PDB file of C-alpha atoms in Angstrom:
ATOM      1  CA  MET A 591       0.037   0.018  -0.044  1.00 60.00           C
ATOM      2  CA  GLU A 592       1.252   3.533  -0.884  1.00 84.00           C
ATOM      3  CA  ARG A 593       1.733   6.157   1.608  1.00 89.00           C
ATOM      4  CA  PRO A 594      -1.162   8.572   2.095  1.00 91.00           C
ATOM      5  CA  ALA A 595      -0.510  11.971   0.627  1.00 93.00           C
ATOM      6  CA  SER A 596      -1.668  13.403   3.910  1.00 94.00           C
ATOM      7  CA  VAL A 597       0.928  11.511   5.831  1.00 95.00           C
ATOM      8  CA  THR A 598       3.477  13.046   3.495  1.00 96.00           C
ATOM      9  CA  VAL A 599       2.120  16.423   4.213  1.00 96.00           C
ATOM     10  CA  ILE A 600       2.251  15.668   8.102  1.00 97.00           C
ATOM     11  CA  ALA A 601       5.823  14.324   7.814  1.00 97.00           C
ATOM     12  CA  ALA A 602       6.746  17.471   5.961  1.00 97.00           C
ATOM     13  CA  LEU A 603       5.409  19.755   8.639  1.00 96.00           C
ATOM     14  CA  PHE A 604       7.425  17.664  11.388  1.00 97.00           C
ATOM     15  CA  PHE A 605      10.568  18.271   9.142  1.00 97.00           C
ATOM     16  CA  LEU A 606       9.802  22.032   8.791  1.00 96.00           C
ATOM     17  CA  VAL A 607       9.530  22.308  12.624  1.00 92.00           C
ATOM     18  CA  ALA A 608      12.619  20.268  13.169  1.00 94.00           C
ATOM     19  CA  ALA A 609      14.363  22.535  10.555  1.00 95.00           C
ATOM     20  CA  CYS A 610      13.351  25.653  12.391  1.00 89.00           C
ATOM     21  CA  LEU A 611      14.516  24.462  15.594  1.00 87.00           C
ATOM     22  CA  VAL A 612      17.866  22.962  14.618  1.00 90.00           C
ATOM     23  CA  THR A 613      18.486  26.604  12.736  1.00 90.00           C
ATOM     24  CA  ILE A 614      17.738  28.408  15.924  1.00 85.00           C
ATOM     25  CA  GLY A 615      19.956  26.150  17.936  1.00 86.00           C
ATOM     26  CA  ILE A 616      22.777  26.547  15.266  1.00 90.00           C
ATOM     27  CA  VAL A 617      22.402  30.267  15.195  1.00 89.00           C
ATOM     28  CA  GLU A 618      22.809  30.468  19.030  1.00 84.00           C
ATOM     29  CA  PHE A 619      25.816  28.408  18.975  1.00 86.00           C
ATOM     30  CA  VAL A 620      27.504  30.345  16.291  1.00 90.00           C
ATOM     31  CA  ALA A 621      26.413  33.894  17.643  1.00 85.00           C
ATOM     32  CA  PRO A 622      25.053  33.648  21.073  1.00 81.00           C
ATOM     33  CA  GLY A 623      22.707  36.246  22.006  1.00 75.00           C
ATOM     34  CA  THR A 624      21.485  37.285  18.457  1.00 77.00           C
ATOM     35  CA  LEU A 625      18.089  35.599  18.892  1.00 71.00           C
ATOM     36  CA  SER A 626      15.659  36.837  21.784  1.00 67.00           C
ATOM     37  CA  MET A 627      15.058  34.047  24.260  1.00 62.00           C
ATOM     38  CA  THR A 628      11.753  34.554  24.950  1.00 58.00           C
ATOM     39  CA  ARG A 629      10.671  35.662  21.393  1.00 55.00           C
ATOM     40  CA  ALA A 630       8.828  32.722  19.589  1.00 52.00           C
ATOM     41  CA  ALA A 631       9.217  30.747  23.064  1.00 55.00           C
ATOM     42  CA  GLY A 632       6.344  28.551  22.098  1.00 56.00           C
ATOM     43  CA  ILE A 633       8.236  26.842  19.278  1.00 54.00           C
ATOM     44  CA  THR A 634      11.574  26.671  20.891  1.00 54.00           C
ATOM     45  CA  TYR A 635      10.683  24.375  23.769  1.00 54.00           C
ATOM     46  CA  GLY A 636      12.799  25.438  26.615  1.00 55.00           C
ATOM     47  CA  ARG A 637      15.462  27.337  24.723  1.00 55.00           C
ATOM     48  CA  GLU A 638      15.174  30.159  27.162  1.00 59.00           C
ATOM     49  CA  LEU A 639      16.259  27.685  29.858  1.00 59.00           C
ATOM     50  CA  ASP A 640      18.637  25.379  28.395  1.00 70.00           C
ATOM     51  CA  GLY A 641      19.943  27.398  25.343  1.00 73.00           C
ATOM     52  CA  PRO A 642      20.737  25.972  22.018  1.00 81.00           C
ATOM     53  CA  LYS A 643      21.189  22.439  23.130  1.00 84.00           C
ATOM     54  CA  ALA A 644      17.514  22.184  23.636  1.00 83.00           C
ATOM     55  CA  ALA A 645      16.494  23.409  20.395  1.00 83.00           C
ATOM     56  CA  ILE A 646      18.839  21.065  18.513  1.00 88.00           C
ATOM     57  CA  SER A 647      17.810  17.982  20.530  1.00 89.00           C
ATOM     58  CA  ILE A 648      14.201  18.667  20.230  1.00 88.00           C
ATOM     59  CA  GLY A 649      14.533  19.545  16.578  1.00 91.00           C
ATOM     60  CA  ALA A 650      16.226  16.159  16.166  1.00 94.00           C
ATOM     61  CA  GLY A 651      13.323  14.561  17.843  1.00 94.00           C
ATOM     62  CA  TRP A 652      10.747  15.964  15.582  1.00 95.00           C
ATOM     63  CA  ALA A 653      12.881  15.064  12.642  1.00 97.00           C
ATOM     64  CA  LEU A 654      12.946  11.454  13.987  1.00 98.00           C
ATOM     65  CA  VAL A 655       9.223  11.451  14.225  1.00 97.00           C
ATOM     66  CA  GLY A 656       8.922  12.904  10.843  1.00 97.00           C
ATOM     67  CA  TRP A 657      11.036  10.130   9.486  1.00 97.00           C
ATOM     68  CA  GLY A 658       8.970   7.645  11.102  1.00 97.00           C
ATOM     69  CA  LEU A 659       5.844   8.959   9.670  1.00 96.00           C
ATOM     70  CA  TYR A 660       7.201   8.983   6.298  1.00 96.00           C
ATOM     71  CA  GLY A 661       8.359   5.548   6.626  1.00 94.00           C
ATOM     72  CA  LEU A 662       4.808   4.576   8.081  1.00 94.00           C
ATOM     73  CA  ARG A 663       6.049   3.288  11.437  1.00 95.00           C
ATOM     74  CA  ASN A 664       3.316   2.986  13.785  1.00 94.00           C
ATOM     75  CA  TRP A 665       5.395   4.126  16.778  1.00 96.00           C
ATOM     76  CA  ALA A 666       5.783   7.443  15.065  1.00 96.00           C
ATOM     77  CA  ARG A 667       2.096   7.804  14.571  1.00 96.00           C
ATOM     78  CA  TRP A 668       1.641   7.549  18.260  1.00 96.00           C
ATOM     79  CA  CYS A 669       4.306   9.799  19.031  1.00 96.00           C
ATOM     80  CA  ALA A 670       3.099  12.306  16.561  1.00 97.00           C
ATOM     81  CA  VAL A 671      -0.596  12.189  18.389  1.00 97.00           C
ATOM     82  CA  VAL A 672       1.392  12.754  21.682  1.00 96.00           C
ATOM     83  CA  LEU A 673       3.348  15.663  20.575  1.00 94.00           C
ATOM     84  CA  MET A 674       0.039  17.296  19.078  1.00 95.00           C
ATOM     85  CA  VAL A 675      -1.831  16.692  22.390  1.00 95.00           C
ATOM     86  CA  VAL A 676       1.158  18.287  24.308  1.00 91.00           C
ATOM     87  CA  GLY A 677       0.909  21.081  21.839  1.00 89.00           C
ATOM     88  CA  VAL A 678      -2.749  21.638  22.457  1.00 91.00           C
ATOM     89  CA  ALA A 679      -2.195  21.683  26.184  1.00 90.00           C
ATOM     90  CA  GLY A 680       0.789  23.991  26.095  1.00 84.00           C
ATOM     91  CA  SER A 681      -1.030  26.681  23.603  1.00 84.00           C
ATOM     92  CA  VAL A 682      -4.278  26.985  26.102  1.00 86.00           C
ATOM     93  CA  PRO A 683      -2.366  29.470  28.278  1.00 83.00           C
ATOM     94  CA  ALA A 684      -1.466  31.469  25.170  1.00 79.00           C
ATOM     95  CA  VAL A 685      -5.131  31.584  23.968  1.00 83.00           C
ATOM     96  CA  SER A 686      -6.436  32.415  27.382  1.00 83.00           C
ATOM     97  CA  ALA A 687      -3.989  35.409  27.585  1.00 80.00           C
ATOM     98  CA  ALA A 688      -4.794  36.490  24.102  1.00 77.00           C
ATOM     99  CA  ALA A 689      -8.693  36.178  24.601  1.00 78.00           C
ATOM    100  CA  ARG A 690      -8.848  39.406  26.636  1.00 81.00           C
ATOM    101  CA  ASP A 691      -8.038  41.608  23.594  1.00 79.00           C
ATOM    102  CA  LEU A 692      -9.166  39.504  20.649  1.00 79.00           C
ATOM    103  CA  THR A 693      -6.192  40.315  18.548  1.00 81.00           C
ATOM    104  CA  TRP A 694      -4.554  38.342  15.864  1.00 82.00           C
ATOM    105  CA  ARG A 695      -2.627  36.563  18.433  1.00 80.00           C
ATOM    106  CA  PHE A 696      -5.959  34.873  19.584  1.00 85.00           C
ATOM    107  CA  PHE A 697      -6.828  33.585  16.121  1.00 88.00           C
ATOM    108  CA  TRP A 698      -3.254  32.593  15.456  1.00 85.00           C
ATOM    109  CA  TYR A 699      -3.011  30.447  18.613  1.00 85.00           C
ATOM    110  CA  GLY A 700      -6.498  29.175  18.130  1.00 88.00           C
ATOM    111  CA  ALA A 701      -5.786  28.164  14.620  1.00 91.00           C
ATOM    112  CA  GLN A 702      -2.633  26.224  15.915  1.00 90.00           C
ATOM    113  CA  ILE A 703      -4.847  24.406  18.424  1.00 93.00           C
ATOM    114  CA  MET A 704      -7.239  23.476  15.539  1.00 95.00           C
ATOM    115  CA  VAL A 705      -4.572  22.176  13.168  1.00 95.00           C
ATOM    116  CA  ARG A 706      -3.044  20.225  16.012  1.00 95.00           C
ATOM    117  CA  VAL A 707      -6.237  18.612  16.949  1.00 96.00           C
ATOM    118  CA  VAL A 708      -7.140  17.748  13.442  1.00 96.00           C
ATOM    119  CA  ILE A 709      -3.697  16.144  12.839  1.00 96.00           C
ATOM    120  CA  ALA A 710      -3.872  14.279  16.182  1.00 97.00           C
ATOM    121  CA  TRP A 711      -7.487  12.863  15.520  1.00 97.00           C
ATOM    122  CA  TYR A 712      -6.642  11.924  11.887  1.00 96.00           C
ATOM    123  CA  LEU A 713      -3.524  10.032  12.880  1.00 96.00           C
ATOM    124  CA  ALA A 714      -5.402   8.305  15.748  1.00 95.00           C
ATOM    125  CA  ALA A 715      -8.830   7.682  14.216  1.00 94.00           C
ATOM    126  CA  SER A 716      -8.801   7.453  10.348  1.00 92.00           C
ATOM    127  CA  PRO A 717      -9.550   3.823   9.330  1.00 92.00           C
ATOM    128  CA  GLU A 718      -7.585   4.170   6.082  1.00 90.00           C
ATOM    129  CA  LEU A 719      -4.646   5.485   8.018  1.00 91.00           C
ATOM    130  CA  ILE A 720      -4.544   2.890  10.615  1.00 90.00           C
ATOM    131  CA  GLU A 721      -4.681   0.250   7.746  1.00 91.00           C
ATOM    132  CA  ALA A 722      -1.873   2.010   5.901  1.00 89.00           C
ATOM    133  CA  PHE A 723       0.252   1.923   8.928  1.00 91.00           C
ATOM    134  CA  ALA A 724      -0.729  -1.595   9.909  1.00 88.00           C
ATOM    135  CA  ARG A 725       0.220  -2.944   6.547  1.00 80.00           C
ATOM    136  CA  LYS A 726       3.788  -1.584   6.856  1.00 67.00           C
TER     137      LYS A 726
END
């Protein structure tokens, strides 16, 4: 059975996040202090506490899950679901804080939550996807 196109897109998103995190880590190693430690803290996952090592190691983890999804590995499907659920839980405070003013941030964080929920639900509950991963 061929890999569904949707899995390829989701794996590409994982590779994109991994590339972003690794790039942030490399920039911080090469030129410390050039990037704000708190700006974009939602995607850097602890960089403000552990520096570039956290960004690079977590980026490598995202790349590993993306590689597993691309190869239709069932462990990667469940890791992706867990990462999406953790991302939703981590985004709730940002949405709550942005809800006071109803600025673009509220809609941006809300859209991120919706995308994560859709990806998690699709990976966990789609019969055709479960079959594709089971046949591998």
